[in-house]
CSV table of C-alpha atoms in Angstrom, one decimal:
chain,number,residue,atom,x,y,z
A,1,MET,CA,-21.5,149.6,19.4
A,2,ALA,CA,-18.1,147.8,19.7
A,3,ALA,CA,-17.3,148.4,16.1
A,4,ARG,CA,-18.1,152.1,16.5
A,5,GLN,CA,-15.9,152.4,19.6
A,6,ALA,CA,-13.1,150.6,17.8
A,7,ALA,CA,-13.4,153.0,14.8
A,8,GLY,CA,-13.3,156.0,17.2
A,9,ASN,CA,-10.2,154.7,19.0
A,10,GLY,CA,-8.5,154.2,15.6
A,11,ARG,CA,-9.3,157.7,14.5
A,12,ARG,CA,-8.1,159.1,17.9
A,13,GLU,CA,-4.8,157.3,17.4
A,14,GLU,CA,-4.4,158.6,13.9
A,15,ILE,CA,-4.8,162.1,15.2
A,16,LEU,CA,-2.2,161.5,17.9
A,17,LEU,CA,0.2,160.0,15.3
A,18,CYS,CA,-0.2,163.2,13.3
A,19,ALA,CA,0.4,165.3,16.4
A,20,VAL,CA,3.7,163.5,16.9
A,21,LYS,CA,4.8,164.3,13.3
A,22,VAL,CA,3.5,167.8,13.2
A,23,ILE,CA,4.8,168.9,16.6
A,24,ALA,CA,8.2,167.3,15.9
A,25,ALA,CA,8.5,169.1,12.6
A,26,ARG,CA,7.0,172.5,13.5
A,27,GLY,CA,7.5,172.8,17.2
A,28,TYR,CA,4.7,173.2,19.7
A,29,ALA,CA,4.6,177.0,19.6
A,30,GLU,CA,4.0,176.9,15.9
A,31,THR,CA,1.6,174.1,15.8
A,32,ARG,CA,-2.1,174.8,15.7
A,33,ILE,CA,-5.1,172.4,16.0
A,34,ALA,CA,-5.7,173.2,12.3
A,35,HIS,CA,-2.3,171.8,11.3
A,36,ILE,CA,-3.0,168.5,13.1
A,37,ALA,CA,-6.5,168.2,11.7
A,38,GLU,CA,-5.2,168.8,8.2
A,39,CYS,CA,-2.6,166.0,8.6
A,40,ALA,CA,-5.2,163.6,9.9
A,41,GLY,CA,-7.8,164.5,7.4
A,42,VAL,CA,-10.4,165.4,10.0
A,43,SER,CA,-12.1,168.6,11.2
A,44,GLN,CA,-10.7,170.8,13.9
A,45,ALA,CA,-13.9,170.2,15.8
A,46,LEU,CA,-13.2,166.5,15.9
A,47,VAL,CA,-9.7,167.1,17.3
A,48,ILE,CA,-11.1,169.4,20.0
A,49,TYR,CA,-13.9,166.8,20.8
A,50,TYR,CA,-11.3,164.1,21.5
A,51,PHE,CA,-8.6,166.2,23.3
A,52,GLN,CA,-10.2,169.5,24.4
A,53,THR,CA,-7.0,171.4,24.6
A,54,ARG,CA,-3.7,171.7,22.7
A,55,ASP,CA,-1.7,170.9,25.9
A,56,ARG,CA,-3.7,167.7,26.4
A,57,LEU,CA,-3.0,166.7,22.8
A,58,LEU,CA,0.7,167.2,23.3
A,59,ALA,CA,0.7,165.1,26.4
A,60,GLU,CA,-1.2,162.3,24.9
A,61,ALA,CA,0.9,162.4,21.8
A,62,LEU,CA,4.0,161.8,23.9
A,63,GLU,CA,2.2,159.0,25.8
A,64,LEU,CA,1.5,157.3,22.5
A,65,SER,CA,5.1,157.7,21.5
A,66,GLU,CA,6.2,156.2,24.8
A,67,GLU,CA,3.8,153.2,24.4
A,68,ALA,CA,5.0,152.5,20.9
A,69,PHE,CA,8.4,152.0,22.3
A,70,TYR,CA,7.3,149.9,25.3
A,71,SER,CA,5.6,147.3,23.1
A,72,SER,CA,8.8,146.5,21.2
A,73,ALA,CA,11.4,147.2,23.9
A,74,THR,CA,9.7,145.1,26.6
A,75,ALA,CA,9.9,142.1,24.3
A,76,ALA,CA,13.5,142.8,23.5
A,77,LEU,CA,14.5,142.8,27.2
A,78,ALA,CA,12.3,139.8,28.1
A,79,VAL,CA,14.7,137.4,26.3
A,80,ILE,CA,17.8,138.8,28.1
A,81,PRO,CA,18.4,137.0,31.4
A,82,GLY,CA,21.3,138.9,33.0
A,83,ALA,CA,20.9,142.4,34.5
A,84,ARG,CA,24.2,143.6,33.0
A,85,ASP,CA,23.2,142.8,29.5
A,86,LYS,CA,19.7,144.1,30.1
A,87,LEU,CA,21.0,147.4,31.3
A,88,VAL,CA,23.3,147.8,28.4
A,89,ARG,CA,20.5,146.9,26.0
A,90,LEU,CA,18.3,149.5,27.7
A,91,LEU,CA,20.9,152.1,27.0
A,92,GLU,CA,21.3,151.0,23.4
A,93,LEU,CA,17.6,151.4,22.9
A,94,CYS,CA,17.7,154.8,24.7
A,95,CYS,CA,20.5,156.2,22.6
A,96,ALA,CA,19.8,154.6,19.2
A,97,PRO,CA,18.5,156.8,16.4
A,98,GLY,CA,14.8,156.5,15.9
A,99,GLU,CA,12.9,156.4,12.6
A,100,PRO,CA,11.9,160.0,11.6
A,101,GLY,CA,8.2,160.4,11.2
A,102,SER,CA,7.2,157.4,13.4
A,103,ALA,CA,5.4,157.5,16.7
A,104,GLU,CA,8.8,156.9,18.3
A,105,GLY,CA,10.7,159.2,16.0
A,106,GLY,CA,9.6,162.5,17.5
A,107,SER,CA,9.8,161.6,21.1
A,108,TRP,CA,12.7,163.8,22.3
A,109,VAL,CA,11.3,166.8,20.6
A,110,LEU,CA,8.0,166.2,22.2
A,111,TRP,CA,9.7,165.7,25.6
A,112,MET,CA,11.4,169.1,25.3
A,113,GLU,CA,8.0,170.7,24.5
A,114,LEU,CA,6.3,168.8,27.3
A,115,TRP,CA,8.8,170.0,29.9
A,116,THR,CA,8.2,173.6,28.9
A,117,VAL,CA,4.4,173.2,29.0
A,118,ALA,CA,4.5,171.3,32.3
A,119,VAL,CA,5.8,174.4,34.1
A,120,ARG,CA,2.5,176.2,33.6
A,121,SER,CA,0.0,173.3,33.2
A,122,PRO,CA,-0.8,171.2,36.3
A,123,GLU,CA,-2.4,168.5,34.1
A,124,VAL,CA,0.6,168.2,31.9
A,125,ALA,CA,2.9,168.3,34.9
A,126,ARG,CA,1.1,165.3,36.4
A,127,ILE,CA,1.7,163.3,33.1
A,128,ARG,CA,5.3,164.4,33.0
A,129,ALA,CA,5.8,163.2,36.6
A,130,ARG,CA,4.2,159.9,35.9
A,131,LEU,CA,6.3,159.2,32.8
A,132,ASP,CA,9.6,160.3,34.5
A,133,ALA,CA,8.8,158.1,37.5
A,134,ARG,CA,8.2,155.1,35.2
A,135,TRP,CA,11.6,155.7,33.5
A,136,ARG,CA,13.4,155.9,36.8
A,137,GLU,CA,11.7,152.8,38.1
A,138,THR,CA,12.7,150.9,35.0
A,139,ILE,CA,16.3,151.7,35.7
A,140,ALA,CA,15.9,150.8,39.4
A,141,GLY,CA,14.3,147.5,38.6
A,142,ILE,CA,17.2,146.4,36.5
A,143,VAL,CA,19.7,147.6,39.1
A,144,ARG,CA,17.9,145.7,41.9
A,145,GLN,CA,18.0,142.6,39.7
A,146,GLY,CA,21.7,143.0,39.3
A,147,GLU,CA,22.3,143.4,43.0
A,148,ARG,CA,20.3,140.3,43.8
A,149,SER,CA,22.3,138.2,41.2
A,150,GLY,CA,25.6,139.7,42.3
A,151,GLU,CA,26.3,141.3,38.9
A,152,PHE,CA,26.3,144.8,40.4
A,153,LYS,CA,27.7,146.1,43.6
A,154,ARG,CA,25.4,147.7,46.1
A,155,VAL,CA,24.4,151.4,45.5
A,156,ASP,CA,21.7,153.8,46.6
A,157,VAL,CA,19.3,152.5,43.8
A,158,ASP,CA,16.9,155.5,43.9
A,159,GLU,CA,19.7,158.0,43.7
A,160,PHE,CA,21.5,156.1,40.9
A,161,SER,CA,18.3,155.9,38.9
A,162,ILE,CA,17.7,159.7,39.2
A,163,ARG,CA,21.2,160.5,38.1
A,164,LEU,CA,21.2,158.0,35.2
A,165,ALA,CA,17.8,159.3,34.1
A,166,ALA,CA,19.1,162.9,34.3
A,167,LEU,CA,22.2,162.0,32.3
A,168,THR,CA,20.2,160.3,29.5
A,169,ASP,CA,17.7,163.2,29.4
A,170,GLY,CA,20.5,165.9,29.2
A,171,LEU,CA,22.5,164.1,26.5
A,172,ALA,CA,19.4,163.3,24.5
A,173,VAL,CA,18.5,167.0,24.4
A,174,GLN,CA,21.9,167.8,22.9
A,175,LEU,CA,21.4,164.9,20.5
A,176,ALA,CA,18.0,166.1,19.4
A,177,LEU,CA,19.3,169.7,19.0
A,178,GLY,CA,22.0,168.3,16.6
A,179,ASP,CA,25.0,169.1,18.8
A,180,SER,CA,28.1,167.9,16.8
A,181,ALA,CA,29.8,166.8,20.0
A,182,VAL,CA,27.0,164.3,20.9
A,183,SER,CA,26.4,161.4,18.6
A,184,PRO,CA,24.2,158.3,19.6
A,185,GLU,CA,27.4,156.3,20.0
A,186,ARG,CA,29.0,158.9,22.3
A,187,MET,CA,25.8,159.2,24.3
A,188,PHE,CA,25.8,155.5,24.8
A,189,GLN,CA,29.5,155.3,25.8
A,190,ILE,CA,29.1,158.1,28.4
A,191,CYS,CA,26.0,156.4,29.9
A,192,VAL,CA,27.6,152.9,30.0
A,193,ARG,CA,30.8,154.4,31.5
A,194,MET,CA,28.8,155.8,34.4
A,195,CYS,CA,27.1,152.5,35.0
A,196,VAL,CA,30.4,150.6,34.8
A,197,ASP,CA,32.1,152.9,37.3
A,198,GLU,CA,29.3,152.9,39.8
A,199,LEU,CA,27.9,149.4,39.5
A,200,GLY,CA,31.3,147.6,39.1
A,201,PHE,CA,30.8,145.5,36.0
A,202,THR,CA,32.7,145.0,32.7
A,203,ALA,CA,30.9,146.3,29.6
A,204,PRO,CA,30.3,143.7,27.0
A,205,ARG,CA,31.6,144.0,23.5
A,206,ARG,CA,29.1,145.4,21.0
A,207,ARG,CA,28.8,146.6,17.5
A,208,ALA,CA,28.5,150.3,16.7
A,209,PHE,CA,25.2,152.0,16.0
A,210,PRO,CA,24.2,152.2,12.3
A,211,ARG,CA,24.8,155.6,10.6
A,212,PRO,CA,22.0,157.9,11.6
A,213,ALA,CA,19.4,159.1,9.2
A,214,PRO,CA,19.6,162.7,8.0
A,215,VAL,CA,16.9,163.8,10.4
A,216,GLN,CA,17.6,162.2,13.7
A,217,ARG,CA,15.4,161.5,16.7
A,218,VAL,CA,16.1,159.3,19.7
A,219,ARG,CA,14.0,157.2,22.2
A,220,ARG,CA,14.0,156.1,25.7
A,221,ARG,CA,12.1,154.1,28.2
A,222,VAL,CA,11.1,150.5,28.6
A,223,ALA,CA,9.0,148.7,31.1
A,224,ALA,CA,10.6,147.6,34.3
A,225,PRO,CA,11.5,144.0,34.6
A,226,SER,CA,9.4,141.7,36.7
């Protein structure tokens, strides 16, 4: 029984990984269940059995993409003691080019599609709200750590988190759309400048991002510090 359940979970994840790739490549409006089923090598009936609706498949594909990032990014932040360096590293991870075709690689395309669907789908809207709240609380957790340690000056943490989250979202949309004025490096610099100006710290020296791949995707979100 356990082996069968594990196999089912594995197949479900394979379908979600294919959904990330197909939706990122085709766009949600042009993606059909048949396209995802073909990518995963399964029947359309099996996809419907696991996810019921295309909207639900989109939402769970984005959740998988998010979790793929959490697993690696949480470990990266865990070894950074200071809030300043933790916040800068968070922004590096947020702005850095992702690997095309990976679970993380299509994230911003999926986010844009999810925002559109969430307007008309209460179920997807609830998932959107939960994921956005997690991102803002991640920012807030680091800022509170910096206030406690004296690294940051006092601010309205909730308001700051909303504004920084909105800034990263807006710039990432431009980045995902291929706007020539917004590179990963420029997005990072703009976000860090906001944090420096409002939190009152000096930005550490860092190396530039590697040259982006021809097809570019970006990521965000990490787990809030304990």
